[in-house]
Amino acid sequence: MKHDHVVVQSPDVPPRQLLLLFHGVGDNPVSMSEIGRWFAPHFPDALVVSVGGPAPSGPEPGREWFSVQGVTEENRQARIDEIMPRFVETVRYWQRQSGLTGAATALIGFSQGAIMALESTQAEPDLASRVIAFNGRFAHVPAQASSGVTVHFIHGGEDRVIELVHAADAAEALVQLGGDVTLDIIDDLGHAIDERSMERAIEHLRFTVPKRYFDEALSGGKPKDDDIIELL
């Protein structure tokens, strides 16, 4: 499958994890790969790839998944739905390349990249086991929550591009639906990723135990062997 991307890290042995990064509007996979370099040392057995959006956005090399020109609360969902099959196929492509499934996949997005990653949990619940959403949102408050997906919102308290209330409302809705979700607020941060954001993200991927493990323990079950991301 042809698409812009940067391979940040490729282990010498078959990877045990897949970390895919998605940038915001007007950005590009080269820029987002710098975020990937924060993750790589902590996950040496992971294939880490920064993926570019399919459409040009502003001056080269800017890219996007969907246009934000004239976007409204009413038409945002339709734009996401139109491009979602390509987003899902891009993730599936890298899963085929790595030989891994959704259980060992984490989607890490900023802004529009986070929107796509979050919305994929509604379109394809088994696409990934973790979503890290930096300053992102759902198009609308989510209507379903998958027990197999842990969502981590990391949001600037001073974000004026995607207001914190969108992440907070989504997190509350997911909790009510029985989902597995965390929300970290970086109080004085705007629409950006900083060192504090990265520390929270890495901490979640390394140490947060998915809610379903507790549910399985209470029911007498045990985690599946292929739940790689969560077993670090």
mmCIF file with all atom_site columns, N, CA, C and O in Angstrom, residues 71-95:
data_model
loop_
_atom_site.group_PDB
_atom_site.id
_atom_site.type_symbol
_atom_site.label_atom_id
_atom_site.label_alt_id
_atom_site.label_comp_id
_atom_site.label_asym_id
_atom_site.label_entity_id
_atom_site.label_seq_id
_atom_site.pdbx_PDB_ins_code
_atom_site.Cartn_x
_atom_site.Cartn_y
_atom_site.Cartn_z
_atom_site.occupancy
_atom_site.B_iso_or_equiv
_atom_site.pdbx_formal_charge
_atom_site.auth_seq_id
_atom_site.auth_comp_id
_atom_site.auth_asym_id
_atom_site.auth_atom_id
_atom_site.pdbx_PDB_model_num
ATOM 1   N N  . VAL A 1 71 ? -15.210 22.939 8.028  1.00 0.00 ? 71 VAL A N  1
ATOM 2   C CA . VAL A 1 71 ? -15.648 21.839 8.881  1.00 0.00 ? 71 VAL A CA 1
ATOM 3   C C  . VAL A 1 71 ? -16.523 22.366 10.011 1.00 0.00 ? 71 VAL A C  1
ATOM 4   O O  . VAL A 1 71 ? -16.285 23.452 10.570 1.00 0.00 ? 71 VAL A O  1
ATOM 5   N N  . THR A 1 72 ? -17.568 21.624 10.333 1.00 0.00 ? 72 THR A N  1
ATOM 6   C CA . THR A 1 72 ? -18.499 21.984 11.405 1.00 0.00 ? 72 THR A CA 1
ATOM 7   C C  . THR A 1 72 ? -18.784 20.761 12.256 1.00 0.00 ? 72 THR A C  1
ATOM 8   O O  . THR A 1 72 ? -18.411 19.639 11.916 1.00 0.00 ? 72 THR A O  1
ATOM 9   N N  . GLU A 1 73 ? -19.460 20.992 13.365 1.00 0.00 ? 73 GLU A N  1
ATOM 10  C CA . GLU A 1 73 ? -19.870 19.872 14.211 1.00 0.00 ? 73 GLU A CA 1
ATOM 11  C C  . GLU A 1 73 ? -20.803 18.935 13.447 1.00 0.00 ? 73 GLU A C  1
ATOM 12  O O  . GLU A 1 73 ? -20.863 17.743 13.742 1.00 0.00 ? 73 GLU A O  1
ATOM 13  N N  . GLU A 1 74 ? -21.513 19.473 12.473 1.00 0.00 ? 74 GLU A N  1
ATOM 14  C CA . GLU A 1 74 ? -22.476 18.671 11.727 1.00 0.00 ? 74 GLU A CA 1
ATOM 15  C C  . GLU A 1 74 ? -21.813 17.830 10.630 1.00 0.00 ? 74 GLU A C  1
ATOM 16  O O  . GLU A 1 74 ? -22.262 16.714 10.351 1.00 0.00 ? 74 GLU A O  1
ATOM 17  N N  . ASN A 1 75 ? -20.772 18.363 9.971  1.00 0.00 ? 75 ASN A N  1
ATOM 18  C CA . ASN A 1 75 ? -20.214 17.628 8.830  1.00 0.00 ? 75 ASN A CA 1
ATOM 19  C C  . ASN A 1 75 ? -18.902 16.904 9.124  1.00 0.00 ? 75 ASN A C  1
ATOM 20  O O  . ASN A 1 75 ? -18.386 16.188 8.262  1.00 0.00 ? 75 ASN A O  1
ATOM 21  N N  . ARG A 1 76 ? -18.359 17.067 10.320 1.00 0.00 ? 76 ARG A N  1
ATOM 22  C CA . ARG A 1 76 ? -17.075 16.432 10.641 1.00 0.00 ? 76 ARG A CA 1
ATOM 23  C C  . ARG A 1 76 ? -17.164 14.905 10.548 1.00 0.00 ? 76 ARG A C  1
ATOM 24  O O  . ARG A 1 76 ? -16.282 14.256 10.007 1.00 0.00 ? 76 ARG A O  1
ATOM 25  N N  . GLN A 1 77 ? -18.246 14.331 11.075 1.00 0.00 ? 77 GLN A N  1
ATOM 26  C CA . GLN A 1 77 ? -18.363 12.872 11.091 1.00 0.00 ? 77 GLN A CA 1
ATOM 27  C C  . GLN A 1 77 ? -18.364 12.288 9.686  1.00 0.00 ? 77 GLN A C  1
ATOM 28  O O  . GLN A 1 77 ? -17.722 11.269 9.423  1.00 0.00 ? 77 GLN A O  1
ATOM 29  N N  . ALA A 1 78 ? -19.056 12.944 8.758  1.00 0.00 ? 78 ALA A N  1
ATOM 30  C CA . ALA A 1 78 ? -19.112 12.435 7.385  1.00 0.00 ? 78 ALA A CA 1
ATOM 31  C C  . ALA A 1 78 ? -17.727 12.437 6.749  1.00 0.00 ? 78 ALA A C  1
ATOM 32  O O  . ALA A 1 78 ? -17.368 11.512 6.004  1.00 0.00 ? 78 ALA A O  1
ATOM 33  N N  . ARG A 1 79 ? -16.939 13.456 7.032  1.00 0.00 ? 79 ARG A N  1
ATOM 34  C CA . ARG A 1 79 ? -15.591 13.523 6.470  1.00 0.00 ? 79 ARG A CA 1
ATOM 35  C C  . ARG A 1 79 ? -14.708 12.411 7.048  1.00 0.00 ? 79 ARG A C  1
ATOM 36  O O  . ARG A 1 79 ? -13.912 11.809 6.319  1.00 0.00 ? 79 ARG A O  1
ATOM 37  N N  . ILE A 1 80 ? -14.862 12.160 8.319  1.00 0.00 ? 80 ILE A N  1
ATOM 38  C CA . ILE A 1 80 ? -14.100 11.078 8.951  1.00 0.00 ? 80 ILE A CA 1
ATOM 39  C C  . ILE A 1 80 ? -14.530 9.729  8.391  1.00 0.00 ? 80 ILE A C  1
ATOM 40  O O  . ILE A 1 80 ? -13.691 8.886  8.049  1.00 0.00 ? 80 ILE A O  1
ATOM 41  N N  . ASP A 1 81 ? -15.840 9.523  8.292  1.00 0.00 ? 81 ASP A N  1
ATOM 42  C CA . ASP A 1 81 ? -16.349 8.241  7.799  1.00 0.00 ? 81 ASP A CA 1
ATOM 43  C C  . ASP A 1 81 ? -15.876 7.958  6.379  1.00 0.00 ? 81 ASP A C  1
ATOM 44  O O  . ASP A 1 81 ? -15.600 6.798  6.024  1.00 0.00 ? 81 ASP A O  1
ATOM 45  N N  . GLU A 1 82 ? -15.766 8.992  5.560  1.00 0.00 ? 82 GLU A N  1
ATOM 46  C CA . GLU A 1 82 ? -15.361 8.807  4.170  1.00 0.00 ? 82 GLU A CA 1
ATOM 47  C C  . GLU A 1 82 ? -13.931 8.285  4.059  1.00 0.00 ? 82 GLU A C  1
ATOM 48  O O  . GLU A 1 82 ? -13.630 7.433  3.219  1.00 0.00 ? 82 GLU A O  1
ATOM 49  N N  . ILE A 1 83 ? -13.039 8.779  4.915  1.00 0.00 ? 83 ILE A N  1
ATOM 50  C CA . ILE A 1 83 ? -11.627 8.396  4.821  1.00 0.00 ? 83 ILE A CA 1
ATOM 51  C C  . ILE A 1 83 ? -11.266 7.250  5.763  1.00 0.00 ? 83 ILE A C  1
ATOM 52  O O  . ILE A 1 83 ? -10.187 6.658  5.645  1.00 0.00 ? 83 ILE A O  1
ATOM 53  N N  . MET A 1 84 ? -12.157 6.872  6.667  1.00 0.00 ? 84 MET A N  1
ATOM 54  C CA . MET A 1 84 ? -11.834 5.852  7.658  1.00 0.00 ? 84 MET A CA 1
ATOM 55  C C  . MET A 1 84 ? -11.406 4.519  7.039  1.00 0.00 ? 84 MET A C  1
ATOM 56  O O  . MET A 1 84 ? -10.462 3.882  7.539  1.00 0.00 ? 84 MET A O  1
ATOM 57  N N  . PRO A 1 85 ? -12.043 4.029  5.965  1.00 0.00 ? 85 PRO A N  1
ATOM 58  C CA . PRO A 1 85 ? -11.559 2.765  5.391  1.00 0.00 ? 85 PRO A CA 1
ATOM 59  C C  . PRO A 1 85 ? -10.084 2.817  4.992  1.00 0.00 ? 85 PRO A C  1
ATOM 60  O O  . PRO A 1 85 ? -9.365  1.830  5.166  1.00 0.00 ? 85 PRO A O  1
ATOM 61  N N  . ARG A 1 86 ? -9.628  3.948  4.498  1.00 0.00 ? 86 ARG A N  1
ATOM 62  C CA . ARG A 1 86 ? -8.212  4.061  4.138  1.00 0.00 ? 86 ARG A CA 1
ATOM 63  C C  . ARG A 1 86 ? -7.339  4.072  5.386  1.00 0.00 ? 86 ARG A C  1
ATOM 64  O O  . ARG A 1 86 ? -6.253  3.473  5.383  1.00 0.00 ? 86 ARG A O  1
ATOM 65  N N  . PHE A 1 87 ? -7.789  4.739  6.424  1.00 0.00 ? 87 PHE A N  1
ATOM 66  C CA . PHE A 1 87 ? -7.038  4.737  7.681  1.00 0.00 ? 87 PHE A CA 1
ATOM 67  C C  . PHE A 1 87 ? -6.910  3.316  8.217  1.00 0.00 ? 87 PHE A C  1
ATOM 68  O O  . PHE A 1 87 ? -5.816  2.866  8.591  1.00 0.00 ? 87 PHE A O  1
ATOM 69  N N  . VAL A 1 88 ? -8.026  2.589  8.241  1.00 0.00 ? 88 VAL A N  1
ATOM 70  C CA . VAL A 1 88 ? -8.022  1.214  8.751  1.00 0.00 ? 88 VAL A CA 1
ATOM 71  C C  . VAL A 1 88 ? -7.105  0.339  7.910  1.00 0.00 ? 88 VAL A C  1
ATOM 72  O O  . VAL A 1 88 ? -6.310  -0.449 8.446  1.00 0.00 ? 88 VAL A O  1
ATOM 73  N N  . GLU A 1 89 ? -7.173  0.475  6.588  1.00 0.00 ? 89 GLU A N  1
ATOM 74  C CA . GLU A 1 89 ? -6.333  -0.335 5.715  1.00 0.00 ? 89 GLU A CA 1
ATOM 75  C C  . GLU A 1 89 ? -4.850  -0.004 5.908  1.00 0.00 ? 89 GLU A C  1
ATOM 76  O O  . GLU A 1 89 ? -3.995  -0.884 5.822  1.00 0.00 ? 89 GLU A O  1
ATOM 77  N N  . THR A 1 90 ? -4.533  1.258  6.201  1.00 0.00 ? 90 THR A N  1
ATOM 78  C CA . THR A 1 90 ? -3.147  1.634  6.467  1.00 0.00 ? 90 THR A CA 1
ATOM 79  C C  . THR A 1 90 ? -2.635  0.936  7.723  1.00 0.00 ? 90 THR A C  1
ATOM 80  O O  . THR A 1 90 ? -1.516  0.415  7.748  1.00 0.00 ? 90 THR A O  1
ATOM 81  N N  . VAL A 1 91 ? -3.461  0.910  8.766  1.00 0.00 ? 91 VAL A N  1
ATOM 82  C CA . VAL A 1 91 ? -3.078  0.197  9.990  1.00 0.00 ? 91 VAL A CA 1
ATOM 83  C C  . VAL A 1 91 ? -2.925  -1.295 9.699  1.00 0.00 ? 91 VAL A C  1
ATOM 84  O O  . VAL A 1 91 ? -1.948  -1.935 10.125 1.00 0.00 ? 91 VAL A O  1
ATOM 85  N N  . ARG A 1 92 ? -3.879  -1.868 8.971  1.00 0.00 ? 92 ARG A N  1
ATOM 86  C CA . ARG A 1 92 ? -3.810  -3.295 8.643  1.00 0.00 ? 92 ARG A CA 1
ATOM 87  C C  . ARG A 1 92 ? -2.556  -3.609 7.817  1.00 0.00 ? 92 ARG A C  1
ATOM 88  O O  . ARG A 1 92 ? -1.956  -4.682 7.974  1.00 0.00 ? 92 ARG A O  1
ATOM 89  N N  . TYR A 1 93 ? -2.183  -2.691 6.936  1.00 0.00 ? 93 TYR A N  1
ATOM 90  C CA . TYR A 1 93 ? -0.969  -2.893 6.139  1.00 0.00 ? 93 TYR A CA 1
ATOM 91  C C  . TYR A 1 93 ? 0.245   -3.077 7.040  1.00 0.00 ? 93 TYR A C  1
ATOM 92  O O  . TYR A 1 93 ? 1.037   -4.014 6.857  1.00 0.00 ? 93 TYR A O  1
ATOM 93  N N  . TRP A 1 94 ? 0.397   -2.204 8.026  1.00 0.00 ? 94 TRP A N  1
ATOM 94  C CA . TRP A 1 94 ? 1.556   -2.307 8.909  1.00 0.00 ? 94 TRP A CA 1
ATOM 95  C C  . TRP A 1 94 ? 1.456   -3.503 9.847  1.00 0.00 ? 94 TRP A C  1
ATOM 96  O O  . TRP A 1 94 ? 2.468   -4.071 10.255 1.00 0.00 ? 94 TRP A O  1
ATOM 97  N N  . GLN A 1 95 ? 0.246   -3.914 10.152 1.00 0.00 ? 95 GLN A N  1
ATOM 98  C CA . GLN A 1 95 ? 0.094   -5.154 10.922 1.00 0.00 ? 95 GLN A CA 1
ATOM 99  C C  . GLN A 1 95 ? 0.542   -6.353 10.090 1.00 0.00 ? 95 GLN A C  1
ATOM 100 O O  . GLN A 1 95 ? 1.201   -7.255 10.618 1.00 0.00 ? 95 GLN A O  1
#
